């Protein structure tokens, strides 16, 4: 009997915890642009993981410890900063067309940045992406990752921070724009 009770508690607990849910209830459309600061809604460990114990940026979104940076040069006036190894962010997406995509990302780093990768269900969509020295934290530079294959439908893309560079960070990211390649 106790065993069954434990199982019940386990499942109920699972239901109460907030899962990774699309930002503002709407999956990001691909092809299209995903603001880095518009990661999924949900609890830490479900929608995101951030190493820093408290928000290092601005209070752009309530109830989050992801470090969002206010910056006038960025799309939507914000981006992700203070990125560290082991951190990750989920983005629920709706891919409209299967195919090969190029991801365009404005990034910034003072000195050479680090490595990150985009995954779906633990499978990397490309080789690790390096954030270069862009000449300063206040200087965004567009980098591209080509040859990303996506299938039509709903997915959760996870951006995983892999390794810090000489900058001490992975780097600042403004957005991810998915551009479909012509055949
Ligand atoms: Ca962080
Ligand atoms: Ca942005």
PDB file of C-alpha atoms and ligand atoms in Angstrom:
ATOM      1  CA  UNK A   1       0.000   0.000   0.000  1.00  0.00           C
ATOM      2  CA  UNK A   2       2.794   2.401   0.921  1.00  0.00           C
ATOM      3  CA  UNK A   3       4.443   1.662  -2.359  1.00  0.00           C
ATOM      4  CA  UNK A   4       1.325   2.642  -4.305  1.00  0.00           C
ATOM      5  CA  UNK A   5       0.997   5.805  -2.229  1.00  0.00           C
ATOM      6  CA  UNK A   6       4.576   6.744  -3.085  1.00  0.00           C
ATOM      7  CA  UNK A   7       3.906   6.246  -6.784  1.00  0.00           C
ATOM      8  CA  UNK A   8       0.802   8.441  -6.508  1.00  0.00           C
ATOM      9  CA  UNK A   9       2.779  11.199  -4.801  1.00  0.00           C
ATOM     10  CA  UNK A  10       5.468  10.922  -7.449  1.00  0.00           C
ATOM     11  CA  UNK A  11       2.998  11.316 -10.312  1.00  0.00           C
ATOM     12  CA  UNK A  12       1.020  14.112  -8.662  1.00  0.00           C
ATOM     13  CA  UNK A  13       4.275  15.956  -8.012  1.00  0.00           C
ATOM     14  CA  UNK A  14       5.150  15.574 -11.660  1.00  0.00           C
ATOM     15  CA  UNK A  15       1.838  17.085 -12.691  1.00  0.00           C
ATOM     16  CA  UNK A  16       2.133  20.063 -10.371  1.00  0.00           C
ATOM     17  CA  UNK A  17       5.597  21.032 -11.583  1.00  0.00           C
ATOM     18  CA  UNK A  18       5.419  23.410 -14.509  1.00  0.00           C
ATOM     19  CA  UNK A  19       6.746  21.933 -17.705  1.00  0.00           C
ATOM     20  CA  UNK A  20       8.539  23.789 -20.455  1.00  0.00           C
ATOM     21  CA  UNK A  21       5.840  25.811 -22.178  1.00  0.00           C
ATOM     22  CA  UNK A  22       6.030  28.149 -25.165  1.00  0.00           C
ATOM     23  CA  UNK A  23       6.730  31.786 -24.376  1.00  0.00           C
ATOM     24  CA  UNK A  24       3.386  33.579 -24.005  1.00  0.00           C
ATOM     25  CA  UNK A  25       1.630  30.376 -25.069  1.00  0.00           C
ATOM     26  CA  UNK A  26       2.720  30.535 -28.686  1.00  0.00           C
ATOM     27  CA  UNK A  27       5.388  28.346 -30.316  1.00  0.00           C
ATOM     28  CA  UNK A  28       8.059  30.237 -32.231  1.00  0.00           C
ATOM     29  CA  UNK A  29       7.583  29.894 -35.976  1.00  0.00           C
ATOM     30  CA  UNK A  30      10.360  28.472 -38.179  1.00  0.00           C
ATOM     31  CA  UNK A  31      11.293  29.894 -40.664  1.00  0.00           C
ATOM     32  CA  UNK A  32      11.496  32.994 -38.511  1.00  0.00           C
ATOM     33  CA  UNK A  33      13.248  34.848 -35.752  1.00  0.00           C
ATOM     34  CA  UNK A  34      13.407  33.711 -32.116  1.00  0.00           C
ATOM     35  CA  UNK A  35      14.491  36.315 -29.597  1.00  0.00           C
ATOM     36  CA  UNK A  36      17.015  34.660 -27.252  1.00  0.00           C
ATOM     37  CA  UNK A  37      15.206  36.294 -24.326  1.00  0.00           C
ATOM     38  CA  UNK A  38      11.965  34.544 -25.311  1.00  0.00           C
ATOM     39  CA  UNK A  39      12.897  31.081 -24.031  1.00  0.00           C
ATOM     40  CA  UNK A  40      10.109  28.867 -22.703  1.00  0.00           C
ATOM     41  CA  UNK A  41       8.063  29.536 -19.613  1.00  0.00           C
ATOM     42  CA  UNK A  42       8.303  27.083 -16.723  1.00  0.00           C
ATOM     43  CA  UNK A  43      10.341  26.145 -13.693  1.00  0.00           C
ATOM     44  CA  UNK A  44      14.131  26.061 -13.522  1.00  0.00           C
ATOM     45  CA  UNK A  45      15.248  22.609 -14.660  1.00  0.00           C
ATOM     46  CA  UNK A  46      12.217  22.383 -16.953  1.00  0.00           C
ATOM     47  CA  UNK A  47      12.369  25.461 -19.174  1.00  0.00           C
ATOM     48  CA  UNK A  48      15.950  26.530 -18.486  1.00  0.00           C
ATOM     49  CA  UNK A  49      18.968  26.032 -16.300  1.00  0.00           C
ATOM     50  CA  UNK A  50      21.050  28.974 -15.148  1.00  0.00           C
ATOM     51  CA  UNK A  51      24.157  28.611 -12.972  1.00  0.00           C
ATOM     52  CA  UNK A  52      23.952  32.080 -11.438  1.00  0.00           C
ATOM     53  CA  UNK A  53      21.949  32.085  -8.220  1.00  0.00           C
ATOM     54  CA  UNK A  54      20.151  35.334  -9.028  1.00  0.00           C
ATOM     55  CA  UNK A  55      19.380  37.463 -12.035  1.00  0.00           C
ATOM     56  CA  UNK A  56      22.469  39.341 -13.152  1.00  0.00           C
ATOM     57  CA  UNK A  57      20.591  41.352 -15.750  1.00  0.00           C
ATOM     58  CA  UNK A  58      17.322  43.235 -15.821  1.00  0.00           C
ATOM     59  CA  UNK A  59      13.816  42.234 -14.738  1.00  0.00           C
ATOM     60  CA  UNK A  60      12.526  41.813 -18.277  1.00  0.00           C
ATOM     61  CA  UNK A  61      10.638  38.648 -17.323  1.00  0.00           C
ATOM     62  CA  UNK A  62       9.276  37.917 -13.870  1.00  0.00           C
ATOM     63  CA  UNK A  63      10.124  34.752 -11.945  1.00  0.00           C
ATOM     64  CA  UNK A  64      13.267  33.786 -13.816  1.00  0.00           C
ATOM     65  CA  UNK A  65      16.945  33.644 -13.023  1.00  0.00           C
ATOM     66  CA  UNK A  66      18.085  33.627 -16.642  1.00  0.00           C
ATOM     67  CA  UNK A  67      20.383  36.592 -17.089  1.00  0.00           C
ATOM     68  CA  UNK A  68      18.684  38.904 -19.567  1.00  0.00           C
ATOM     69  CA  UNK A  69      20.572  41.945 -20.688  1.00  0.00           C
ATOM     70  CA  UNK A  70      19.009  45.222 -21.737  1.00  0.00           C
ATOM     71  CA  UNK A  71      20.842  46.566 -24.767  1.00  0.00           C
ATOM     72  CA  UNK A  72      19.696  49.227 -27.213  1.00  0.00           C
ATOM     73  CA  UNK A  73      21.645  47.680 -30.107  1.00  0.00           C
ATOM     74  CA  UNK A  74      19.749  44.365 -29.853  1.00  0.00           C
ATOM     75  CA  UNK A  75      16.553  43.233 -31.503  1.00  0.00           C
ATOM     76  CA  UNK A  76      13.690  43.736 -29.021  1.00  0.00           C
ATOM     77  CA  UNK A  77      16.112  45.770 -26.899  1.00  0.00           C
ATOM     78  CA  UNK A  78      17.277  42.668 -24.999  1.00  0.00           C
ATOM     79  CA  UNK A  79      19.468  39.589 -25.243  1.00  0.00           C
ATOM     80  CA  UNK A  80      20.954  36.829 -23.135  1.00  0.00           C
ATOM     81  CA  UNK A  81      24.163  37.528 -21.216  1.00  0.00           C
ATOM     82  CA  UNK A  82      26.348  36.017 -18.477  1.00  0.00           C
ATOM     83  CA  UNK A  83      26.283  32.636 -20.209  1.00  0.00           C
ATOM     84  CA  UNK A  84      28.144  29.830 -18.451  1.00  0.00           C
ATOM     85  CA  UNK A  85      29.000  26.205 -19.134  1.00  0.00           C
ATOM     86  CA  UNK A  86      26.126  23.877 -18.251  1.00  0.00           C
ATOM     87  CA  UNK A  87      23.389  26.449 -18.717  1.00  0.00           C
ATOM     88  CA  UNK A  88      20.592  25.774 -21.182  1.00  0.00           C
ATOM     89  CA  UNK A  89      17.440  27.359 -22.570  1.00  0.00           C
ATOM     90  CA  UNK A  90      14.412  25.710 -24.166  1.00  0.00           C
ATOM     91  CA  UNK A  91      12.492  27.157 -27.106  1.00  0.00           C
ATOM     92  CA  UNK A  92       9.269  25.489 -28.188  1.00  0.00           C
ATOM     93  CA  UNK A  93       9.075  25.857 -31.955  1.00  0.00           C
ATOM     94  CA  UNK A  94       6.773  25.006 -34.816  1.00  0.00           C
ATOM     95  CA  UNK A  95       8.687  24.125 -37.972  1.00  0.00           C
ATOM     96  CA  UNK A  96       6.476  24.947 -40.943  1.00  0.00           C
ATOM     97  CA  UNK A  97       8.612  23.294 -43.625  1.00  0.00           C
ATOM     98  CA  UNK A  98      11.074  20.402 -43.425  1.00  0.00           C
ATOM     99  CA  UNK A  99      14.445  21.255 -44.890  1.00  0.00           C
ATOM    100  CA  UNK A 100      17.915  22.601 -44.344  1.00  0.00           C
ATOM    101  CA  UNK A 101      18.250  25.880 -42.520  1.00  0.00           C
ATOM    102  CA  UNK A 102      20.882  28.475 -41.755  1.00  0.00           C
ATOM    103  CA  UNK A 103      20.730  30.028 -38.277  1.00  0.00           C
ATOM    104  CA  UNK A 104      21.762  33.690 -38.099  1.00  0.00           C
ATOM    105  CA  UNK A 105      22.725  34.973 -34.656  1.00  0.00           C
ATOM    106  CA  UNK A 106      23.955  38.386 -33.530  1.00  0.00           C
ATOM    107  CA  UNK A 107      26.455  37.765 -30.741  1.00  0.00           C
ATOM    108  CA  UNK A 108      28.876  39.825 -28.686  1.00  0.00           C
ATOM    109  CA  UNK A 109      32.019  38.993 -26.780  1.00  0.00           C
ATOM    110  CA  UNK A 110      34.953  40.874 -25.313  1.00  0.00           C
ATOM    111  CA  UNK A 111      37.897  38.569 -26.185  1.00  0.00           C
ATOM    112  CA  UNK A 112      37.242  35.133 -27.675  1.00  0.00           C
ATOM    113  CA  UNK A 113      33.974  33.622 -26.475  1.00  0.00           C
ATOM    114  CA  UNK A 114      33.006  30.010 -25.918  1.00  0.00           C
ATOM    115  CA  UNK A 115      31.024  27.178 -27.471  1.00  0.00           C
ATOM    116  CA  UNK A 116      27.332  26.381 -27.522  1.00  0.00           C
ATOM    117  CA  UNK A 117      25.068  24.107 -29.506  1.00  0.00           C
ATOM    118  CA  UNK A 118      21.385  23.702 -30.389  1.00  0.00           C
ATOM    119  CA  UNK A 119      19.782  20.326 -29.669  1.00  0.00           C
ATOM    120  CA  UNK A 120      16.478  18.551 -30.128  1.00  0.00           C
ATOM    121  CA  UNK A 121      15.921  15.688 -27.654  1.00  0.00           C
ATOM    122  CA  UNK A 122      19.617  15.607 -26.848  1.00  0.00           C
ATOM    123  CA  UNK A 123      20.709  15.406 -30.487  1.00  0.00           C
ATOM    124  CA  UNK A 124      22.913  18.266 -31.674  1.00  0.00           C
ATOM    125  CA  UNK A 125      21.699  20.121 -34.772  1.00  0.00           C
ATOM    126  CA  UNK A 126      25.245  21.093 -35.748  1.00  0.00           C
ATOM    127  CA  UNK A 127      28.843  21.073 -34.583  1.00  0.00           C
ATOM    128  CA  UNK A 128      29.478  23.352 -31.592  1.00  0.00           C
ATOM    129  CA  UNK A 129      29.150  27.038 -32.497  1.00  0.00           C
ATOM    130  CA  UNK A 130      31.956  29.399 -31.466  1.00  0.00           C
ATOM    131  CA  UNK A 131      31.319  32.995 -30.435  1.00  0.00           C
ATOM    132  CA  UNK A 132      34.263  35.042 -31.703  1.00  0.00           C
ATOM    133  CA  UNK A 133      35.839  38.186 -30.279  1.00  0.00           C
ATOM    134  CA  UNK A 134      33.486  40.854 -31.639  1.00  0.00           C
ATOM    135  CA  UNK A 135      35.537  43.738 -30.250  1.00  0.00           C
ATOM    136  CA  UNK A 136      33.537  44.248 -27.053  1.00  0.00           C
ATOM    137  CA  UNK A 137      30.427  43.289 -25.116  1.00  0.00           C
ATOM    138  CA  UNK A 138      28.651  46.254 -26.730  1.00  0.00           C
ATOM    139  CA  UNK A 139      29.470  45.155 -30.292  1.00  0.00           C
ATOM    140  CA  UNK A 140      27.091  42.665 -31.861  1.00  0.00           C
ATOM    141  CA  UNK A 141      28.300  40.683 -34.851  1.00  0.00           C
ATOM    142  CA  UNK A 142      26.183  38.351 -36.985  1.00  0.00           C
ATOM    143  CA  UNK A 143      27.412  34.763 -37.073  1.00  0.00           C
ATOM    144  CA  UNK A 144      25.840  31.936 -39.076  1.00  0.00           C
ATOM    145  CA  UNK A 145      25.434  28.203 -38.641  1.00  0.00           C
ATOM    146  CA  UNK A 146      24.556  26.472 -41.910  1.00  0.00           C
ATOM    147  CA  UNK A 147      23.346  22.960 -42.751  1.00  0.00           C
ATOM    148  CA  UNK A 148      20.830  22.585 -39.919  1.00  0.00           C
ATOM    149  CA  UNK A 149      18.237  19.955 -40.805  1.00  0.00           C
ATOM    150  CA  UNK A 150      14.763  20.326 -39.321  1.00  0.00           C
ATOM    151  CA  UNK A 151      11.592  18.349 -39.809  1.00  0.00           C
ATOM    152  CA  UNK A 152       8.132  19.825 -39.979  1.00  0.00           C
ATOM    153  CA  UNK A 153       6.234  19.882 -36.682  1.00  0.00           C
ATOM    154  CA  UNK A 154       6.492  20.945 -33.072  1.00  0.00           C
ATOM    155  CA  UNK A 155       9.845  20.589 -31.329  1.00  0.00           C
ATOM    156  CA  UNK A 156      11.662  21.866 -28.290  1.00  0.00           C
ATOM    157  CA  UNK A 157      15.019  23.307 -29.319  1.00  0.00           C
ATOM    158  CA  UNK A 158      17.475  23.439 -26.441  1.00  0.00           C
ATOM    159  CA  UNK A 159      20.396  25.858 -26.585  1.00  0.00           C
ATOM    160  CA  UNK A 160      23.180  24.327 -24.499  1.00  0.00           C
ATOM    161  CA  UNK A 161      26.209  26.261 -23.255  1.00  0.00           C
ATOM    162  CA  UNK A 162      29.212  23.951 -23.640  1.00  0.00           C
ATOM    163  CA  UNK A 163      32.453  25.698 -22.743  1.00  0.00           C
ATOM    164  CA  UNK A 164      33.623  29.141 -21.755  1.00  0.00           C
ATOM    165  CA  UNK A 165      36.301  30.920 -23.752  1.00  0.00           C
ATOM    166  CA  UNK A 166      39.083  33.353 -22.788  1.00  0.00           C
ATOM    167  CA  UNK A 167      36.312  35.953 -22.209  1.00  0.00           C
ATOM    168  CA  UNK A 168      35.201  33.910 -19.168  1.00  0.00           C
ATOM    169  CA  UNK A 169      31.789  33.452 -20.768  1.00  0.00           C
ATOM    170  CA  UNK A 170      30.220  31.779 -23.765  1.00  0.00           C
ATOM    171  CA  UNK A 171      28.948  35.091 -25.091  1.00  0.00           C
ATOM    172  CA  UNK A 172      25.939  37.371 -25.464  1.00  0.00           C
ATOM    173  CA  UNK A 173      23.199  36.266 -27.865  1.00  0.00           C
ATOM    174  CA  UNK A 174      20.506  38.544 -29.294  1.00  0.00           C
ATOM    175  CA  UNK A 175      18.367  36.174 -31.371  1.00  0.00           C
ATOM    176  CA  UNK A 176      18.271  33.052 -33.569  1.00  0.00           C
ATOM    177  CA  UNK A 177      16.909  33.588 -37.068  1.00  0.00           C
ATOM    178  CA  UNK A 178      16.114  30.396 -38.990  1.00  0.00           C
ATOM    179  CA  UNK A 179      16.390  30.930 -42.740  1.00  0.00           C
ATOM    180  CA  UNK A 180      15.350  28.063 -44.999  1.00  0.00           C
ATOM    181  CA  UNK A 181      17.828  27.250 -47.739  1.00  0.00           C
ATOM    182  CA  UNK A 182      16.565  27.045 -51.276  1.00  0.00           C
ATOM    183  CA  UNK A 183      17.137  23.549 -52.676  1.00  0.00           C
TER     184      UNK A 183
HETATM  185 CA1  LIG B   1      23.897  32.772 -16.387  1.00  0.00          CA
HETATM  186 CA1  LIG B   2      16.869  39.975 -28.601  1.00  0.00          CA
END
